[in-house]
Amino acid sequence: MSCEKDTAQALKESGHRPTPQRLLILGALRHAGGHVTAVEILEKVRASYPYVDISTVYRTLTVLKEMRLVTETDMGGGESQFEWAGGEGHHHLVCKGCGKVALLDDQRMKALGKGIMSSYGFRADLGHFAVFGTCAECLKKEE
Amino acid sequence: MSCEKDTAQALKESGHRPTPQRLLILGALRHAGGHVTAVEILEKVRASYPYVDISTVYRTLTVLKEMRLVTETDMGGGESQFEWAGGEGHHHLVCKGCGKVALLDDQRMKALGKGIMSSYGFRADLGHFAVFGTCAECLKKEE
DNA sequence: CTAGCTGCAAAGCGTTTGCACGATG
DNA sequence: CATCGTGCAAACGCTTTGCAGCTAG
């Protein structure tokens, strides 16, 4: 796979060492295909490299966030969710009632971002967004 | 002021006792005119009633959230922000660069909420929302 | 050789919980 | 008087930090 090389290169160029731990963490993030918590990353990485520490995961995530390769989102439950920043932005409708998470199409958010930019000159970081509320099912139950 | 009586009434009706601590916490929230953290509430309350504990603040906030008198928002910094749910909804543009917070008008968000409802049947809780990004000033600096 | 990175352990932070005492209706 | 609420202290979960040893350039 060439992607491992690419990210190794990216790390080097920004003055960081491409250690095995970092590459494994990167791999875990890329193959997750969605959000993962720091602990989930740890578990995935430990499958092939058992002596990795949670602090290394956090430190690596900090580096990757600085490089804008990874995004962090707080979805309300105390733990942060991390995600590979490669794909198209996508957003979440988090139901406060049942905890289910649905996806929200990107179009609507892009339009919002454009509007904010033209009105305020503020570049909204809408690559990954969580909207809280109540889903259709729980709305029914409320009555 | 009649508002104290009103909230005392509201507490009673939902089966909770209007204790002095609760009324003080309510007052602190109402007079804050914006977001406050649990600790800020504690400090305000202690000014007139020194032996209040942070756990009481949290417990009261839980009750008030259930009664929908108060909203909670996570603005990224680890601490939650609480706010009196009386006024019009308002939203925040939080700059990741300088940490400044600007206001975003409600109209745009209301439109978003309507769209989400009609497409997904999901009632978005957009009463108080935080959008992260980069402000105009920091965008300039980036170059 | 001299950075930088790691694992381990311990601390930090906001928040929650167990418990006995006190206040409320 | 039975219940609910409180203060205190301790625990909690996620994240960060200090430190000594190791590793890569």
mmCIF file of C-alpha atoms (C1' of nucleotides) in Angstrom:
data_model
loop_
_atom_site.group_PDB
_atom_site.id
_atom_site.type_symbol
_atom_site.label_atom_id
_atom_site.label_comp_id
_atom_site.label_asym_id
_atom_site.label_seq_id
_atom_site.Cartn_x
_atom_site.Cartn_y
_atom_site.Cartn_z
ATOM 1 C CA MET A 1 0.000 0.000 0.000
ATOM 2 C CA SER A 2 1.300 3.366 -0.903
ATOM 3 C CA CYS A 3 -0.732 5.254 1.608
ATOM 4 C CA GLU A 4 1.571 4.219 4.426
ATOM 5 C CA LYS A 5 4.489 5.699 2.557
ATOM 6 C CA ASP A 6 2.596 8.877 1.893
ATOM 7 C CA THR A 7 1.817 9.499 5.510
ATOM 8 C CA ALA A 8 5.348 8.563 6.545
ATOM 9 C CA GLN A 9 6.479 11.204 4.092
ATOM 10 C CA ALA A 10 4.018 13.735 5.455
ATOM 11 C CA LEU A 11 5.261 13.119 8.981
ATOM 12 C CA LYS A 12 8.869 13.556 7.955
ATOM 13 C CA GLU A 13 8.182 16.761 6.120
ATOM 14 C CA SER A 14 6.556 18.316 9.140
ATOM 15 C CA GLY A 15 9.496 17.378 11.298
ATOM 16 C CA HIS A 16 8.090 14.294 13.014
ATOM 17 C CA ARG A 17 9.425 10.778 13.034
ATOM 18 C CA PRO A 18 7.388 8.080 11.345
ATOM 19 C CA THR A 19 7.593 5.546 14.165
ATOM 20 C CA PRO A 20 5.795 2.197 13.951
ATOM 21 C CA GLN A 21 3.325 3.306 16.623
ATOM 22 C CA ARG A 22 2.386 6.389 14.667
ATOM 23 C CA LEU A 23 1.940 4.475 11.444
ATOM 24 C CA LEU A 24 -0.245 1.928 13.211
ATOM 25 C CA ILE A 25 -2.376 4.646 14.728
ATOM 26 C CA LEU A 26 -2.696 6.257 11.344
ATOM 27 C CA GLY A 27 -3.670 2.931 9.824
ATOM 28 C CA ALA A 28 -6.273 2.299 12.490
ATOM 29 C CA LEU A 29 -7.792 5.702 11.806
ATOM 30 C CA ARG A 30 -7.814 5.266 8.060
ATOM 31 C CA HIS A 31 -9.341 1.817 8.120
ATOM 32 C CA ALA A 32 -11.926 2.667 10.737
ATOM 33 C CA GLY A 33 -13.931 4.469 8.078
ATOM 34 C CA GLY A 34 -15.687 6.597 10.661
ATOM 35 C CA HIS A 35 -15.222 7.939 14.156
ATOM 36 C CA VAL A 36 -13.229 6.180 16.751
ATOM 37 C CA THR A 37 -12.387 7.027 20.306
ATOM 38 C CA ALA A 38 -8.850 7.066 21.603
ATOM 39 C CA VAL A 39 -9.479 3.787 23.407
ATOM 40 C CA GLU A 40 -10.812 2.132 20.263
ATOM 41 C CA ILE A 41 -7.682 3.175 18.437
ATOM 42 C CA LEU A 42 -5.608 1.743 21.256
ATOM 43 C CA GLU A 43 -7.359 -1.604 20.999
ATOM 44 C CA LYS A 44 -6.934 -1.812 17.254
ATOM 45 C CA VAL A 45 -3.264 -0.949 17.475
ATOM 46 C CA ARG A 46 -2.629 -3.396 20.285
ATOM 47 C CA ALA A 47 -3.899 -6.213 18.118
ATOM 48 C CA SER A 48 -0.652 -6.056 16.184
ATOM 49 C CA TYR A 49 1.607 -4.263 18.659
ATOM 50 C CA PRO A 50 0.643 -4.940 22.255
ATOM 51 C CA TYR A 51 2.831 -2.542 24.188
ATOM 52 C CA VAL A 52 1.331 0.718 23.076
ATOM 53 C CA ASP A 53 0.166 3.167 25.674
ATOM 54 C CA ILE A 54 -2.915 5.343 25.637
ATOM 55 C CA SER A 55 -0.726 8.387 26.163
ATOM 56 C CA THR A 56 1.067 7.653 22.913
ATOM 57 C CA VAL A 57 -2.277 7.521 21.154
ATOM 58 C CA TYR A 58 -3.222 10.923 22.514
ATOM 59 C CA ARG A 59 0.166 12.406 21.713
ATOM 60 C CA THR A 60 0.001 11.083 18.183
ATOM 61 C CA LEU A 61 -3.518 12.366 17.743
ATOM 62 C CA THR A 62 -2.322 15.805 18.813
ATOM 63 C CA VAL A 63 0.353 15.727 16.134
ATOM 64 C CA LEU A 64 -2.091 14.542 13.498
ATOM 65 C CA LYS A 65 -4.578 17.226 14.402
ATOM 66 C CA GLU A 66 -1.892 19.853 13.974
ATOM 67 C CA MET A 67 -1.142 18.419 10.561
ATOM 68 C CA ARG A 68 -4.853 18.516 9.795
ATOM 69 C CA LEU A 69 -4.863 14.819 8.949
ATOM 70 C CA VAL A 70 -7.328 14.035 11.694
ATOM 71 C CA THR A 71 -10.329 15.828 13.130
ATOM 72 C CA GLU A 72 -11.677 15.691 16.642
ATOM 73 C CA THR A 73 -15.351 15.967 17.487
ATOM 74 C CA ASP A 74 -17.070 16.031 20.801
ATOM 75 C CA MET A 75 -20.313 14.164 20.517
ATOM 76 C CA GLY A 76 -21.476 14.836 24.003
ATOM 77 C CA GLY A 77 -20.661 11.622 25.789
ATOM 78 C CA GLY A 78 -17.460 12.725 27.453
ATOM 79 C CA GLU A 79 -15.165 10.960 25.022
ATOM 80 C CA SER A 80 -13.902 12.672 21.913
ATOM 81 C CA GLN A 81 -14.329 11.077 18.531
ATOM 82 C CA PHE A 82 -11.454 11.142 16.095
ATOM 83 C CA GLU A 83 -11.625 10.673 12.376
ATOM 84 C CA TRP A 84 -9.395 10.506 9.353
ATOM 85 C CA ALA A 85 -9.778 13.814 7.564
ATOM 86 C CA GLY A 86 -9.533 12.398 4.070
ATOM 87 C CA GLY A 87 -13.082 11.837 2.907
ATOM 88 C CA GLU A 88 -15.996 14.132 2.293
ATOM 89 C CA GLY A 89 -17.339 15.916 5.294
ATOM 90 C CA HIS A 90 -20.277 14.287 6.962
ATOM 91 C CA HIS A 91 -22.392 15.229 9.908
ATOM 92 C CA HIS A 92 -24.404 13.659 12.612
ATOM 93 C CA LEU A 93 -27.822 13.914 14.125
ATOM 94 C CA VAL A 94 -27.355 12.698 17.660
ATOM 95 C CA CYS A 95 -30.583 11.773 19.421
ATOM 96 C CA LYS A 96 -30.629 12.727 23.080
ATOM 97 C CA GLY A 97 -33.391 10.245 23.737
ATOM 98 C CA CYS A 98 -32.073 6.954 22.422
ATOM 99 C CA GLY A 99 -28.488 7.882 21.618
ATOM 100 C CA LYS A 100 -28.783 6.822 17.999
ATOM 101 C CA VAL A 101 -26.706 8.679 15.450
ATOM 102 C CA ALA A 102 -27.978 9.394 11.960
ATOM 103 C CA LEU A 103 -26.115 11.013 9.119
ATOM 104 C CA LEU A 104 -26.853 14.427 7.739
ATOM 105 C CA ASP A 105 -26.013 15.242 4.178
ATOM 106 C CA ASP A 106 -23.154 17.569 3.529
ATOM 107 C CA GLN A 107 -24.925 19.921 1.148
ATOM 108 C CA ARG A 108 -26.941 21.690 3.770
ATOM 109 C CA MET A 109 -23.918 22.322 5.951
ATOM 110 C CA LYS A 110 -21.853 23.565 3.061
ATOM 111 C CA ALA A 111 -24.545 26.096 2.313
ATOM 112 C CA LEU A 112 -24.486 27.188 5.933
ATOM 113 C CA GLY A 113 -20.714 27.550 5.846
ATOM 114 C CA LYS A 114 -20.879 29.698 2.732
ATOM 115 C CA GLY A 115 -23.482 31.942 4.290
ATOM 116 C CA ILE A 116 -21.409 32.409 7.434
ATOM 117 C CA MET A 117 -18.349 33.250 5.407
ATOM 118 C CA SER A 118 -20.067 35.892 3.344
ATOM 119 C CA SER A 119 -21.781 37.488 6.336
ATOM 120 C CA TYR A 120 -19.024 37.333 8.926
ATOM 121 C CA GLY A 121 -15.771 36.520 7.139
ATOM 122 C CA PHE A 122 -15.548 33.544 9.454
ATOM 123 C CA ARG A 123 -14.343 30.249 8.032
ATOM 124 C CA ALA A 124 -16.559 27.684 9.705
ATOM 125 C CA ASP A 125 -14.920 24.354 10.240
ATOM 126 C CA LEU A 126 -17.845 22.173 9.235
ATOM 127 C CA GLY A 127 -15.933 19.127 8.124
ATOM 128 C CA HIS A 128 -17.462 17.061 10.837
ATOM 129 C CA PHE A 129 -20.309 18.231 12.898
ATOM 130 C CA ALA A 130 -22.718 16.987 15.524
ATOM 131 C CA VAL A 131 -26.270 18.259 15.849
ATOM 132 C CA PHE A 132 -28.131 17.240 18.981
ATOM 133 C CA GLY A 133 -31.845 16.797 19.144
ATOM 134 C CA THR A 134 -34.618 14.224 19.122
ATOM 135 C CA CYS A 135 -35.170 11.630 16.421
ATOM 136 C CA ALA A 136 -38.517 10.844 14.817
ATOM 137 C CA GLU A 137 -39.020 7.725 16.936
ATOM 138 C CA CYS A 138 -38.389 9.446 20.230
ATOM 139 C CA LEU A 139 -40.603 12.343 19.188
ATOM 140 C CA LYS A 140 -43.455 9.881 18.836
ATOM 141 C CA LYS A 141 -42.771 8.413 22.252
ATOM 142 C CA GLU A 142 -42.868 11.848 23.832
ATOM 143 C CA GLU A 143 -46.633 11.992 23.414
ATOM 144 C CA MET B 1 -39.337 40.506 41.647
ATOM 145 C CA SER B 2 -41.990 38.129 40.533
ATOM 146 C CA CYS B 3 -39.693 35.899 38.576
ATOM 147 C CA GLU B 4 -38.452 34.203 41.724
ATOM 148 C CA LYS B 5 -41.977 33.295 42.611
ATOM 149 C CA ASP B 6 -42.640 31.965 39.164
ATOM 150 C CA THR B 7 -39.723 29.610 39.219
ATOM 151 C CA ALA B 8 -40.552 28.523 42.753
ATOM 152 C CA GLN B 9 -43.968 27.679 41.422
ATOM 153 C CA ALA B 10 -42.542 25.808 38.465
ATOM 154 C CA LEU B 11 -40.355 23.752 40.774
ATOM 155 C CA LYS B 12 -43.257 22.856 43.005
ATOM 156 C CA GLU B 13 -45.439 21.834 40.129
ATOM 157 C CA SER B 14 -42.855 19.427 38.808
ATOM 158 C CA GLY B 15 -42.487 17.860 42.222
ATOM 159 C CA HIS B 16 -39.299 19.567 43.377
ATOM 160 C CA ARG B 17 -38.733 21.672 46.432
ATOM 161 C CA PRO B 18 -37.854 25.338 45.944
ATOM 162 C CA THR B 19 -34.911 25.422 48.326
ATOM 163 C CA PRO B 20 -32.857 28.588 48.800
ATOM 164 C CA GLN B 21 -29.916 26.981 47.001
ATOM 165 C CA ARG B 22 -32.006 26.221 43.965
ATOM 166 C CA LEU B 23 -33.472 29.695 43.846
ATOM 167 C CA LEU B 24 -30.018 31.214 44.119
ATOM 168 C CA ILE B 25 -28.695 29.026 41.339
ATOM 169 C CA LEU B 26 -31.663 29.977 39.221
ATOM 170 C CA GLY B 27 -31.048 33.626 39.963
ATOM 171 C CA ALA B 28 -27.387 33.349 39.063
ATOM 172 C CA LEU B 29 -28.305 31.783 35.749
ATOM 173 C CA ARG B 30 -30.949 34.337 34.941
ATOM 174 C CA HIS B 31 -28.805 37.321 35.774
ATOM 175 C CA ALA B 32 -25.739 36.011 34.016
ATOM 176 C CA GLY B 33 -27.293 36.950 30.673
ATOM 177 C CA GLY B 34 -25.174 34.416 28.823
ATOM 178 C CA HIS B 35 -23.310 31.176 29.382
ATOM 179 C CA VAL B 36 -21.809 30.262 32.670
ATOM 180 C CA THR B 37 -19.914 27.244 33.807
ATOM 181 C CA ALA B 38 -20.873 25.269 36.881
ATOM 182 C CA VAL B 39 -17.970 26.797 38.781
ATOM 183 C CA GLU B 40 -18.992 30.330 37.833
ATOM 184 C CA ILE B 41 -22.460 29.623 39.138
ATOM 185 C CA LEU B 42 -20.955 28.313 42.330
ATOM 186 C CA GLU B 43 -18.965 31.487 42.839
ATOM 187 C CA LYS B 44 -21.942 33.740 42.252
ATOM 188 C CA VAL B 45 -24.087 31.757 44.641
ATOM 189 C CA ARG B 46 -21.422 31.655 47.317
ATOM 190 C CA ALA B 47 -21.334 35.421 47.367
ATOM 191 C CA SER B 48 -24.628 35.388 49.241
ATOM 192 C CA TYR B 49 -24.663 31.872 50.616
ATOM 193 C CA PRO B 50 -21.174 30.543 51.273
ATOM 194 C CA TYR B 51 -21.802 26.913 52.124
ATOM 195 C CA VAL B 52 -23.009 25.689 48.760
ATOM 196 C CA ASP B 53 -21.309 22.743 47.206
ATOM 197 C CA ILE B 54 -20.454 22.162 43.570
ATOM 198 C CA SER B 55 -22.386 18.907 43.646
ATOM 199 C CA THR B 56 -25.533 20.796 44.547
ATOM 200 C CA VAL B 57 -24.981 23.032 41.552
ATOM 201 C CA TYR B 58 -24.695 20.052 39.257
ATOM 202 C CA ARG B 59 -27.693 18.331 40.788
ATOM 203 C CA THR B 60 -29.772 21.466 40.447
ATOM 204 C CA LEU B 61 -28.645 21.947 36.874
ATOM 205 C CA THR B 62 -29.777 18.410 36.104
ATOM 206 C CA VAL B 63 -33.213 19.182 37.465
ATOM 207 C CA LEU B 64 -33.421 22.435 35.546
ATOM 208 C CA LYS B 65 -32.370 20.751 32.331
ATOM 209 C CA GLU B 66 -35.141 18.193 32.768
ATOM 210 C CA MET B 67 -37.572 21.051 33.216
ATOM 211 C CA ARG B 68 -36.135 22.649 30.080
ATOM 212 C CA LEU B 69 -35.426 25.858 31.967
ATOM 213 C CA VAL B 70 -31.726 25.601 31.290
ATOM 214 C CA THR B 71 -29.656 24.416 28.343
ATOM 215 C CA GLU B 72 -26.233 22.862 28.368
ATOM 216 C CA THR B 73 -23.675 23.369 25.616
ATOM 217 C CA ASP B 74 -20.247 21.958 25.189
ATOM 218 C CA MET B 75 -18.017 24.596 23.700
ATOM 219 C CA GLY B 76 -14.991 22.433 23.365
ATOM 220 C CA GLY B 77 -12.969 23.406 26.371
ATOM 221 C CA GLY B 78 -13.855 20.493 28.603
ATOM 222 C CA GLU B 79 -16.281 22.465 30.714
ATOM 223 C CA SER B 80 -19.939 22.643 29.863
ATOM 224 C CA GLN B 81 -21.677 25.973 29.504
ATOM 225 C CA PHE B 82 -25.100 26.446 30.998
ATOM 226 C CA GLU B 83 -27.616 29.060 30.091
ATOM 227 C CA TRP B 84 -31.037 30.248 31.068
ATOM 228 C CA ALA B 85 -33.385 29.021 28.373
ATOM 229 C CA GLY B 86 -35.619 32.077 28.440
ATOM 230 C CA GLY B 87 -34.393 34.303 25.645
ATOM 231 C CA GLU B 88 -34.142 33.869 21.913
ATOM 232 C CA GLY B 89 -31.740 31.241 20.722
ATOM 233 C CA HIS B 90 -28.318 32.466 19.833
ATOM 234 C CA HIS B 91 -25.235 30.800 18.472
ATOM 235 C CA HIS B 92 -21.513 31.125 18.562
ATOM 236 C CA LEU B 93 -18.636 31.280 16.179
ATOM 237 C CA VAL B 94 -15.706 30.046 18.205
ATOM 238 C CA CYS B 95 -12.324 30.856 16.699
ATOM 239 C CA LYS B 96 -9.791 28.098 17.149
ATOM 240 C CA GLY B 97 -6.969 30.544 16.567
ATOM 241 C CA CYS B 98 -7.564 33.305 19.070
ATOM 242 C CA GLY B 99 -10.397 31.798 21.109
ATOM 243 C CA LYS B 100 -12.675 34.744 20.487
ATOM 244 C CA VAL B 101 -16.389 34.051 20.362
ATOM 245 C CA ALA B 102 -18.694 35.935 17.994
ATOM 246 C CA LEU B 103 -22.430 35.684 17.744
ATOM 247 C CA LEU B 104 -24.282 34.159 14.855
ATOM 248 C CA ASP B 105 -27.776 35.264 14.063
ATOM 249 C CA ASP B 106 -30.606 32.900 14.802
ATOM 250 C CA GLN B 107 -32.326 33.071 11.443
ATOM 251 C CA ARG B 108 -29.831 30.970 9.602
ATOM 252 C CA MET B 109 -29.937 28.226 12.205
ATOM 253 C CA LYS B 110 -33.701 28.207 12.311
ATOM 254 C CA ALA B 111 -33.745 27.632 8.586
ATOM 255 C CA LEU B 112 -31.317 24.761 9.017
ATOM 256 C CA GLY B 113 -33.483 23.231 11.720
ATOM 257 C CA LYS B 114 -36.559 23.430 9.544
ATOM 258 C CA GLY B 115 -34.766 21.752 6.681
ATOM 259 C CA ILE B 116 -33.539 18.933 8.905
ATOM 260 C CA MET B 117 -37.019 18.386 10.253
ATOM 261 C CA SER B 118 -38.628 18.138 6.847
ATOM 262 C CA SER B 119 -35.938 15.850 5.442
ATOM 263 C CA TYR B 120 -35.322 13.573 8.400
ATOM 264 C CA GLY B 121 -38.149 14.063 10.884
ATOM 265 C CA PHE B 122 -35.439 14.915 13.375
ATOM 266 C CA ARG B 123 -36.052 17.784 15.776
ATOM 267 C CA ALA B 124 -32.704 19.538 15.947
ATOM 268 C CA ASP B 125 -32.016 21.196 19.255
ATOM 269 C CA LEU B 126 -30.522 24.387 17.918
ATOM 270 C CA GLY B 127 -31.373 26.671 20.776
ATOM 271 C CA HIS B 128 -27.754 27.221 21.518
ATOM 272 C CA PHE B 129 -25.055 26.152 19.210
ATOM 273 C CA ALA B 130 -21.318 26.419 18.773
ATOM 274 C CA VAL B 131 -19.600 26.505 15.402
ATOM 275 C CA PHE B 132 -15.834 26.152 15.408
ATOM 276 C CA GLY B 133 -13.585 27.687 12.809
ATOM 277 C CA THR B 134 -11.264 30.567 12.083
ATOM 278 C CA CYS B 135 -12.186 34.216 12.369
ATOM 279 C CA ALA B 136 -11.414 36.869 9.780
ATOM 280 C CA GLU B 137 -8.436 38.205 11.728
ATOM 281 C CA CYS B 138 -6.803 34.833 12.164
ATOM 282 C CA LEU B 139 -7.422 33.998 8.518
ATOM 283 C CA LYS B 140 -5.362 37.040 7.607
ATOM 284 C CA LYS B 141 -2.551 35.973 9.902
ATOM 285 C CA GLU B 142 -2.457 32.533 8.335
ATOM 286 C CA GLU B 143 -0.864 33.917 5.168
ATOM 287 C "C1'" DC C 1 25.615 11.799 19.704
ATOM 288 C "C1'" DT C 2 21.415 14.454 20.474
ATOM 289 C "C1'" DA C 3 17.177 15.051 19.354
ATOM 290 C "C1'" DG C 4 12.709 13.142 19.659
ATOM 291 C "C1'" DC C 5 9.539 9.365 20.999
ATOM 292 C "C1'" DT C 6 7.977 5.797 24.087
ATOM 293 C "C1'" DG C 7 5.909 3.323 28.154
ATOM 294 C "C1'" DC C 8 4.814 3.701 32.753
ATOM 295 C "C1'" DA C 9 2.814 5.900 36.540
ATOM 296 C "C1'" DA C 10 0.757 9.566 38.572
ATOM 297 C "C1'" DA C 11 -1.679 13.728 38.453
ATOM 298 C "C1'" DG C 12 -5.245 16.723 36.567
ATOM 299 C "C1'" DC C 13 -9.764 18.149 35.351
ATOM 300 C "C1'" DG C 14 -14.813 18.441 35.335
ATOM 301 C "C1'" DT C 15 -18.379 15.664 36.887
ATOM 302 C "C1'" DT C 16 -20.862 12.049 39.578
ATOM 303 C "C1'" DT C 17 -22.012 9.267 43.567
ATOM 304 C "C1'" DG C 18 -22.427 7.302 48.606
ATOM 305 C "C1'" DC C 19 -23.605 8.613 52.842
ATOM 306 C "C1'" DA C 20 -25.338 10.644 57.042
ATOM 307 C "C1'" DC C 21 -27.304 14.910 58.510
ATOM 308 C "C1'" DG C 22 -30.674 18.510 58.033
ATOM 309 C "C1'" DA C 23 -34.690 20.790 56.051
ATOM 310 C "C1'" DT C 24 -39.256 20.655 53.929
ATOM 311 C "C1'" DG C 25 -44.105 19.860 53.360
ATOM 312 C "C1'" DC D 1 -42.740 12.060 60.356
ATOM 313 C "C1'" DA D 2 -41.510 10.525 55.890
ATOM 314 C "C1'" DT D 3 -39.301 12.368 52.105
ATOM 315 C "C1'" DC D 4 -36.345 14.950 49.593
ATOM 316 C "C1'" DG D 5 -32.246 17.877 49.399
ATOM 317 C "C1'" DT D 6 -27.798 19.076 51.156
ATOM 318 C "C1'" DG D 7 -22.669 19.214 52.218
ATOM 319 C "C1'" DC D 8 -18.736 16.597 52.465
ATOM 320 C "C1'" DA D 9 -15.536 13.436 50.677
ATOM 321 C "C1'" DA D 10 -14.306 10.136 47.720
ATOM 322 C "C1'" DA D 11 -14.585 8.038 43.234
ATOM 323 C "C1'" DC D 12 -15.053 8.331 38.382
ATOM 324 C "C1'" DG D 13 -13.576 8.581 33.273
ATOM 325 C "C1'" DC D 14 -11.030 10.896 29.967
ATOM 326 C "C1'" DT D 15 -6.974 13.279 29.114
ATOM 327 C "C1'" DT D 16 -2.382 15.247 30.167
ATOM 328 C "C1'" DT D 17 2.190 15.402 32.165
ATOM 329 C "C1'" DG D 18 6.908 14.087 34.440
ATOM 330 C "C1'" DC D 19 10.352 11.147 33.935
ATOM 331 C "C1'" DA D 20 13.895 7.725 32.723
ATOM 332 C "C1'" DG D 21 15.110 4.751 29.039
ATOM 333 C "C1'" DC D 22 15.204 3.738 24.223
ATOM 334 C "C1'" DT D 23 15.467 4.743 19.169
ATOM 335 C "C1'" DA D 24 16.006 6.922 15.028
ATOM 336 C "C1'" DG D 25 18.506 10.335 12.131
#
